[in-house]
XYZ file of C-alpha atoms in Angstrom:
405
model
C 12.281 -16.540 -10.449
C 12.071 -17.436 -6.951
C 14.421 -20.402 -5.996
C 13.747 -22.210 -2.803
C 16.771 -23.675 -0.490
C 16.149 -26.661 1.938
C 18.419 -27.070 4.423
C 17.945 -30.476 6.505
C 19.631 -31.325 9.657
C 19.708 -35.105 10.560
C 21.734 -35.757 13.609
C 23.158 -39.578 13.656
C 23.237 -41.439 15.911
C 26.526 -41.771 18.444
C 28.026 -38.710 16.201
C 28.495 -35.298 17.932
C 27.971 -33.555 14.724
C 24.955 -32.671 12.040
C 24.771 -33.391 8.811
C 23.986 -30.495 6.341
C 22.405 -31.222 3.105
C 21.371 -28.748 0.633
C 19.650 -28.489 -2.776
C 17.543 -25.911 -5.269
C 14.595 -26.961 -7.309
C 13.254 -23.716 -9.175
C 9.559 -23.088 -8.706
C 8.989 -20.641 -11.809
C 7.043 -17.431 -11.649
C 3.611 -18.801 -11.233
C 1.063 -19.058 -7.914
C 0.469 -22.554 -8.626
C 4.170 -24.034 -9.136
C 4.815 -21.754 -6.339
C 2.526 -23.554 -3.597
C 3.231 -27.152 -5.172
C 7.056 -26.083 -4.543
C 7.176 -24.856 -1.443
C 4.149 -27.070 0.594
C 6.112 -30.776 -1.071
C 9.263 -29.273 0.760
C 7.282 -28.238 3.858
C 6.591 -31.905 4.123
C 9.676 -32.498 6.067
C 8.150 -30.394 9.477
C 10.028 -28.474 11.527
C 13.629 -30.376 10.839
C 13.149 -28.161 7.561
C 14.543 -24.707 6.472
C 13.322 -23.014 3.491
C 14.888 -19.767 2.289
C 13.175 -18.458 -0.727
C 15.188 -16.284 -2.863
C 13.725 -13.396 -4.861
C 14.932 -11.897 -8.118
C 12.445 -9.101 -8.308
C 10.924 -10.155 -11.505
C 7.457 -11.699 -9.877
C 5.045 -9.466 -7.466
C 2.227 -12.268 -7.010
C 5.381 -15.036 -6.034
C 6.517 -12.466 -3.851
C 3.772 -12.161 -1.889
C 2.668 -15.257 -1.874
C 6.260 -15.876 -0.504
C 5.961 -13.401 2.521
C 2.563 -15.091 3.223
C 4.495 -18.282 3.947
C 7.207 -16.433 5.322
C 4.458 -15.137 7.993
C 2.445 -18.570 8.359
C 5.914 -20.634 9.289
C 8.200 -18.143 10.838
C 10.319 -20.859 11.939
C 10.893 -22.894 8.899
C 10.976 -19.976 6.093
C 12.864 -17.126 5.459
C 12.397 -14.433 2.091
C 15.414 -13.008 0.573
C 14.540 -10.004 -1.656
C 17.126 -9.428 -4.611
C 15.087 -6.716 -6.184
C 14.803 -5.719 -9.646
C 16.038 -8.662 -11.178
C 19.459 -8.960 -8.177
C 20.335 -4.952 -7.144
C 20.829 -7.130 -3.039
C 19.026 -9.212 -0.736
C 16.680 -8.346 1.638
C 15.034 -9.797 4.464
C 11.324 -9.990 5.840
C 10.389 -11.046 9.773
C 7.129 -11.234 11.334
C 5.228 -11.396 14.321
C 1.259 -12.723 14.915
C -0.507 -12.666 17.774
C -4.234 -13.722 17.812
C -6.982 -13.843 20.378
C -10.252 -15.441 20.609
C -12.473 -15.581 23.277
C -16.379 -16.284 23.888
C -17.288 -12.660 26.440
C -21.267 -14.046 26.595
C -22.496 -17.439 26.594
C -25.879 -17.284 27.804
C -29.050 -16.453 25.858
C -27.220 -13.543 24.753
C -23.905 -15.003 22.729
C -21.106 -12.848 21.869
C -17.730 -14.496 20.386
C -14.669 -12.038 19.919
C -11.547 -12.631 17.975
C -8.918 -10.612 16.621
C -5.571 -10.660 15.083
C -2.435 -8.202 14.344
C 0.892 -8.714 12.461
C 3.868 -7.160 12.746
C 5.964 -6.999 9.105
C 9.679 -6.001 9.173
C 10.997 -5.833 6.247
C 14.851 -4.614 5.733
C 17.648 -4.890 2.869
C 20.462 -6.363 3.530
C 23.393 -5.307 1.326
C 23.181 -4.084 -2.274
C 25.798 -5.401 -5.213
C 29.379 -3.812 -5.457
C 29.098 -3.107 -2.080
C 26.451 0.316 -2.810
C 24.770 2.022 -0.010
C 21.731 3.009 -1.769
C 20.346 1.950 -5.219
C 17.596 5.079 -6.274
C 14.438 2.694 -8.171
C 14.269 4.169 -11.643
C 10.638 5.125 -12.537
C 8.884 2.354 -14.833
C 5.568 3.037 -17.322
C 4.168 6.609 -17.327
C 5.659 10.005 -16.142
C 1.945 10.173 -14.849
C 2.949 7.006 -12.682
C 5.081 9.760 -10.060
C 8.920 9.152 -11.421
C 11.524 7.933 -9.449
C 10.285 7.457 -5.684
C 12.109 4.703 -4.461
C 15.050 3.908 -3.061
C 17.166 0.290 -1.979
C 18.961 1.713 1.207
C 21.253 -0.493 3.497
C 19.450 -1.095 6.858
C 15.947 0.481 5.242
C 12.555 -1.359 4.975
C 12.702 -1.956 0.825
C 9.321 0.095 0.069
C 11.455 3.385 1.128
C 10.117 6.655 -0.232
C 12.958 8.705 -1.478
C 11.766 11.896 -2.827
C 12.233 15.892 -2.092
C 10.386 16.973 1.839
C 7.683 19.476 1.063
C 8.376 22.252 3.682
C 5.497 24.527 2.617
C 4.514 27.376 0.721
C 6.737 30.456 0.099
C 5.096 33.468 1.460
C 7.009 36.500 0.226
C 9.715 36.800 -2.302
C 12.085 37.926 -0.116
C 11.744 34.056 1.195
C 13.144 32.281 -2.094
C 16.680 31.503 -2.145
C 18.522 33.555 -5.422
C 18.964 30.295 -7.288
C 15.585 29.522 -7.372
C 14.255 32.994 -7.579
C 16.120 32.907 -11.001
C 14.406 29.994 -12.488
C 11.181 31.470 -11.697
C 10.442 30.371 -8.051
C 8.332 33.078 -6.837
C 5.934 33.945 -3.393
C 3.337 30.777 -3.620
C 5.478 27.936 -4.646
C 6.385 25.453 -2.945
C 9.339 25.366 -0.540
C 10.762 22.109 -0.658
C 13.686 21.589 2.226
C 16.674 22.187 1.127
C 18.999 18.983 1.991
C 22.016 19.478 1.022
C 21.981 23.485 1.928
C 23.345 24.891 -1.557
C 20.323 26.715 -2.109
C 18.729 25.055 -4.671
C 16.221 21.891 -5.366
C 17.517 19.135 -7.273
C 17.459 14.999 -7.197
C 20.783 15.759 -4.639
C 17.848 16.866 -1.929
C 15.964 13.886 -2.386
C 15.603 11.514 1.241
C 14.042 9.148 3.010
C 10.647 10.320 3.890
C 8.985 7.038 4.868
C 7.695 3.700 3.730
C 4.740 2.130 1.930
C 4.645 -1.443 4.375
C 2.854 -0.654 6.989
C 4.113 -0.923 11.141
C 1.702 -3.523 11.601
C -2.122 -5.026 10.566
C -4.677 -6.975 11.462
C -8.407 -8.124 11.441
C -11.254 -7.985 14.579
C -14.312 -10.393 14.091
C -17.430 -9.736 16.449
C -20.157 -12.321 16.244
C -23.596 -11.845 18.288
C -26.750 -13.853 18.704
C -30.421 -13.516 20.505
C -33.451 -15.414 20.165
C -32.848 -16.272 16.752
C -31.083 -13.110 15.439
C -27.420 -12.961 14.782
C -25.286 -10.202 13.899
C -21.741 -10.719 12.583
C -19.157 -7.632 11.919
C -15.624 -8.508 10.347
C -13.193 -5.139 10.694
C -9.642 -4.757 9.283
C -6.684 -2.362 10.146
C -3.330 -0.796 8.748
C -1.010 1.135 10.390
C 2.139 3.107 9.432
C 2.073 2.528 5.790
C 2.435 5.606 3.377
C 0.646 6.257 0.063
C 1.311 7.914 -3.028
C -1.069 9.810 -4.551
C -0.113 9.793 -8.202
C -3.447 10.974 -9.123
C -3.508 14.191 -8.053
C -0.749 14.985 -10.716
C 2.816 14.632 -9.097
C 5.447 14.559 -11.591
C 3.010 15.785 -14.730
C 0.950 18.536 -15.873
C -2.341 16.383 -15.556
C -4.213 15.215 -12.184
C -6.678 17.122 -9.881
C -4.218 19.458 -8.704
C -2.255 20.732 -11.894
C -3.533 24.015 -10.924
C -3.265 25.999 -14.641
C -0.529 23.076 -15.977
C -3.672 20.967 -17.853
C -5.135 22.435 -20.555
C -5.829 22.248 -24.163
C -6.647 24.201 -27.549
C -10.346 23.916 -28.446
C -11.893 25.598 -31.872
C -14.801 27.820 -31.205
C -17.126 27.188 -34.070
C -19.480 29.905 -34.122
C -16.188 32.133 -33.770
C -13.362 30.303 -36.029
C -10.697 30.904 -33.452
C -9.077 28.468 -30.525
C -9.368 29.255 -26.976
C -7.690 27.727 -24.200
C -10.055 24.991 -21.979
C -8.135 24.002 -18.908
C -8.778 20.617 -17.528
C -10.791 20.355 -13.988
C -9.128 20.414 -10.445
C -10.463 19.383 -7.376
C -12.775 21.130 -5.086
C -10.012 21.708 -2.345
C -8.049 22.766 -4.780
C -10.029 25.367 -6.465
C -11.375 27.001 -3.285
C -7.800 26.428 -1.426
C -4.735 27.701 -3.509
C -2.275 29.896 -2.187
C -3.959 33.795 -3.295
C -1.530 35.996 -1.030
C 0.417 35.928 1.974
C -0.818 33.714 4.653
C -3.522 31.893 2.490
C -2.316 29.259 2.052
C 0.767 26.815 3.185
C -0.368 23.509 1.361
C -1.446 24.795 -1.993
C 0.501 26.569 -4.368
C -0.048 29.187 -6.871
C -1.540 28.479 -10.266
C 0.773 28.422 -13.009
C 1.477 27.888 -16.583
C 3.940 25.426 -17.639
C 7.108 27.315 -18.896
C 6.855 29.837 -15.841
C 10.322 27.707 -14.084
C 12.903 26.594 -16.029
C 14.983 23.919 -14.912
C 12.520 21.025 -14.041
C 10.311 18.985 -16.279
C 7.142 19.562 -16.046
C 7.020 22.027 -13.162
C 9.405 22.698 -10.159
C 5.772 22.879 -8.073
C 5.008 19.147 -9.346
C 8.172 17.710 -8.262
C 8.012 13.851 -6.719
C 7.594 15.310 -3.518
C 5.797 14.319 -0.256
C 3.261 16.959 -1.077
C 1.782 14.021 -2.579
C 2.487 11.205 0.177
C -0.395 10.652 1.909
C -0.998 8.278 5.475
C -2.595 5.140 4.458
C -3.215 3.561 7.812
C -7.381 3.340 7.638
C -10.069 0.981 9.755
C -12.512 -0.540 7.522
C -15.693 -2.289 8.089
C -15.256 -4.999 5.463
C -18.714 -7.031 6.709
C -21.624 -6.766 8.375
C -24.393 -9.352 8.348
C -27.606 -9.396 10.121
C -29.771 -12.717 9.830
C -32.961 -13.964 11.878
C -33.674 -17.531 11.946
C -37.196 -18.774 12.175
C -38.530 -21.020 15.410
C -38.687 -24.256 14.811
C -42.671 -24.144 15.377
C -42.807 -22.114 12.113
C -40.651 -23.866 10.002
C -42.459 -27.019 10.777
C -45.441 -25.392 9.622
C -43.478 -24.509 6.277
C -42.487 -28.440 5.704
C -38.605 -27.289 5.835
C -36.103 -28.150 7.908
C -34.797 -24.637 8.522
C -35.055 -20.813 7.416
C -32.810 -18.100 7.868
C -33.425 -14.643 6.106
C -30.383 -12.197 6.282
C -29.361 -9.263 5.296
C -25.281 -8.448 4.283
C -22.996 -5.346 3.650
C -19.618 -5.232 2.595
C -16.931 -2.850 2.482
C -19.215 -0.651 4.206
C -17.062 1.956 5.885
C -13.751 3.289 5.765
C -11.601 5.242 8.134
C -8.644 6.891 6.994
C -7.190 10.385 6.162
C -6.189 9.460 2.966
C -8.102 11.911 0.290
C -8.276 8.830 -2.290
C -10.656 6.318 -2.929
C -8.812 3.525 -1.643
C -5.605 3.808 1.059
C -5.066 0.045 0.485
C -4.385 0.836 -3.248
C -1.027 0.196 -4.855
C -0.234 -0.458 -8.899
C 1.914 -2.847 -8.033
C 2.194 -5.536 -5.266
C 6.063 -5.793 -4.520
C 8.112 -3.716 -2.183
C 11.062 -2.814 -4.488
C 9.264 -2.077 -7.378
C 9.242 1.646 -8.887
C 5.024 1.471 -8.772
C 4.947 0.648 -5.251
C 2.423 2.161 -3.004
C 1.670 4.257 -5.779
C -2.265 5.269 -6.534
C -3.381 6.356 -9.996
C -6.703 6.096 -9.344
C -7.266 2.747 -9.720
C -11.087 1.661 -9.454
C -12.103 1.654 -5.989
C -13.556 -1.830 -4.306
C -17.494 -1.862 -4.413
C -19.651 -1.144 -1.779
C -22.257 -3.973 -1.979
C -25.463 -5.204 -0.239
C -27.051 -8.671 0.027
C -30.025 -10.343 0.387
C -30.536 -13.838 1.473
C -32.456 -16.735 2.344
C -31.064 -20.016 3.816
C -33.500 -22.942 3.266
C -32.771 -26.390 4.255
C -35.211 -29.098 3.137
């Protein structure tokens, strides 16, 4: 439940000091009590502080908290206590926006743009801990454990084993891997605490899903009737998870030989094994031999290392954490709008016809459908920044007509 704090100061007159009254009215987890809360106690201007305190059991309050957060930097302040009070965290940000008209002729051409710098850092965990590692929540197919609450650390922290590579030769793999089954071809994760295996002890910090900063550019054009209008939107510095490709399980696009399952031949009255599909990049790309390969591993079977669930080559692991800064082109709309001579002869007022696109292209290195994508929307959360292949958003196209009588 979030739990706002408004702190007035009211300084009275011919005293030298300032009076310092505060109180809590709960706003429950719900968008709507949220903004009635928060905007009746915004009434008060800038003589108001609001610090809105976060017990990690809401993601749509939380954000709709860091919006505010963003809109009145100077009035409200987030503290994060996630999952349900492990500390308190803080958020700041920064936005700067620009609009200007470069054309104002015949030929028009308005420009505008916006970017937003996001901060967000914990403050202190309970009992005076360091770190709190995010247990993993819903499916082992989700990714496991990938989190981690670190003193000083933006709270969407990836804390997970450093893919190094691939192993070339045998000679390569350290003796306590070799004898679970680590062979030339698997991966070489980096070895953290230099004892010459891979367990949870090697897991670090390896990034963060809140991006360095984000904004929007808006381009707006007209000439002799036609007008063009193109809405853009960027992210930069945020990481990804891409749960889909099979981190942490034996399904996904990349199980390479982990996925399969016993199917009866009929005509035959036996089972055979039917493995379950991989991706193209996959199939053409896995490690064959030495120097094939240093981002792909080996096929295996599941039982070929011992000592890790699942497989040690499918290990929560940034060989699944993907960059998920991207430039899309959310709109584009192209309309023409008759001469007045014309629509006169039509008995109307006015006519526009117009064409619109949106979500129309995407830049990004991220192999998924969608870089924005996370199954859950609160820093702090095990799900985080986490893609399981969620449906994409649609790539649609309009037509129009604007008639005004």
């Amino acid at each position: 439940m979030f739990q706002p704090v408004r702190s007035i100061w009211n300084t009275l007159r011919r005293k030298s000091y300032m009076k310092y009254i505060t109180f809590a009215v709960p706003c429950y987890n719900s968008e709507n009590y949220m903004r009635r809360c928060v905007d009746s106690l915004l009434i008060g201007g800038k003589d108001v502080e609001i610090i809105l305190i976060d017990d990690g059991s809401s993601d749509r309050t939380a954000q709709i908290a860091d919006e505010y957060e963003i809109e009145y930097p100077d009035i409200v302040r987030v503290v994060h206590k996630e999952n349900g009070g492990h500390g308190s965290g803080v958020n700041k940000g920064l936005e700067l926006a620009l609009n200007g008209k470069i054309f104002t002729g015949k030929f028009k051409w308005d420009l505008g743009g916006n970017i937003s710098f996001v901060k967000n850092k914990l403050l202190s965990l309970i009992e005076g801990n360091d770190m709190y590692i995010v247990p993993s929540s819903g499916s082992n197919l989700l990714g496991g454990s990938m989190h981690a609450l670190i003193n000083g650390q933006p709270i969407s922290t990836f804390y997970m084993l450093k893919m190094e590579g691939i192993y070339q030769r045998d000679d390569e793999v350290p003796a306590k891997l070799y004898a679970k089954g680590v062979r030339a071809g698997d991966v070489k994760y980096f070895d953290y605490n230099e004892d010459g295996d891979i367990s949870d002890a090697d897991r670090m910090n390896v990034g963060k899903a809140i991006p360095d900063f984000y904004g929007g550019i808006t381009s707006n054009f007209s000439y002799k009737g036609f007008d063009l209008s193109l809405f853009g939107q960027f992210s930069v510095g945020g990481k990804v998870m891409s749960a889909w490709r099979g981190v942490n399980g034996s399904e996904g696009t990349d199980h390479l030989g982990l996925a399969l399952s016993n199917v009866k031949v009929n005509d035959r009255g036996e089972s055979v094994e039917q493995y379950f599909n991989v991706s193209k990049e996959v199939a053409n790309g896995y490690w064959r031999g030495e120097g094939t390969s240093n981002t792909i591993p080996r096929p295996v079977r599941i039982g070929v290392h011992t000592g890790y669930d699942y497989d040690y080559n499918v290990q929560t692991s940034t060989r699944y954490l993907e960059d998920a800064s991207y430039f899309k082109l959310k709109t584009v709309t192209l309309g023409y709008t008759l001469p007045e001579s014309v629509v006169k002869k039509l008995r109307v007022n006015s006519l526009r016809v117009y064409v619109s696109a949106d979500n129309l292209l995407t830049l990004t290195k991220y192999s998924g459908y969608d870089p924005e994508t996370s199954f859950s929307g609160s820093p702090g959360n095990s799900n985080y920044g986490v893609d399981f292949g969620l449906q994409p958003v649609l790539r649609t196209f309009i037509f129009g007509l604007n008639l005004n009588f």
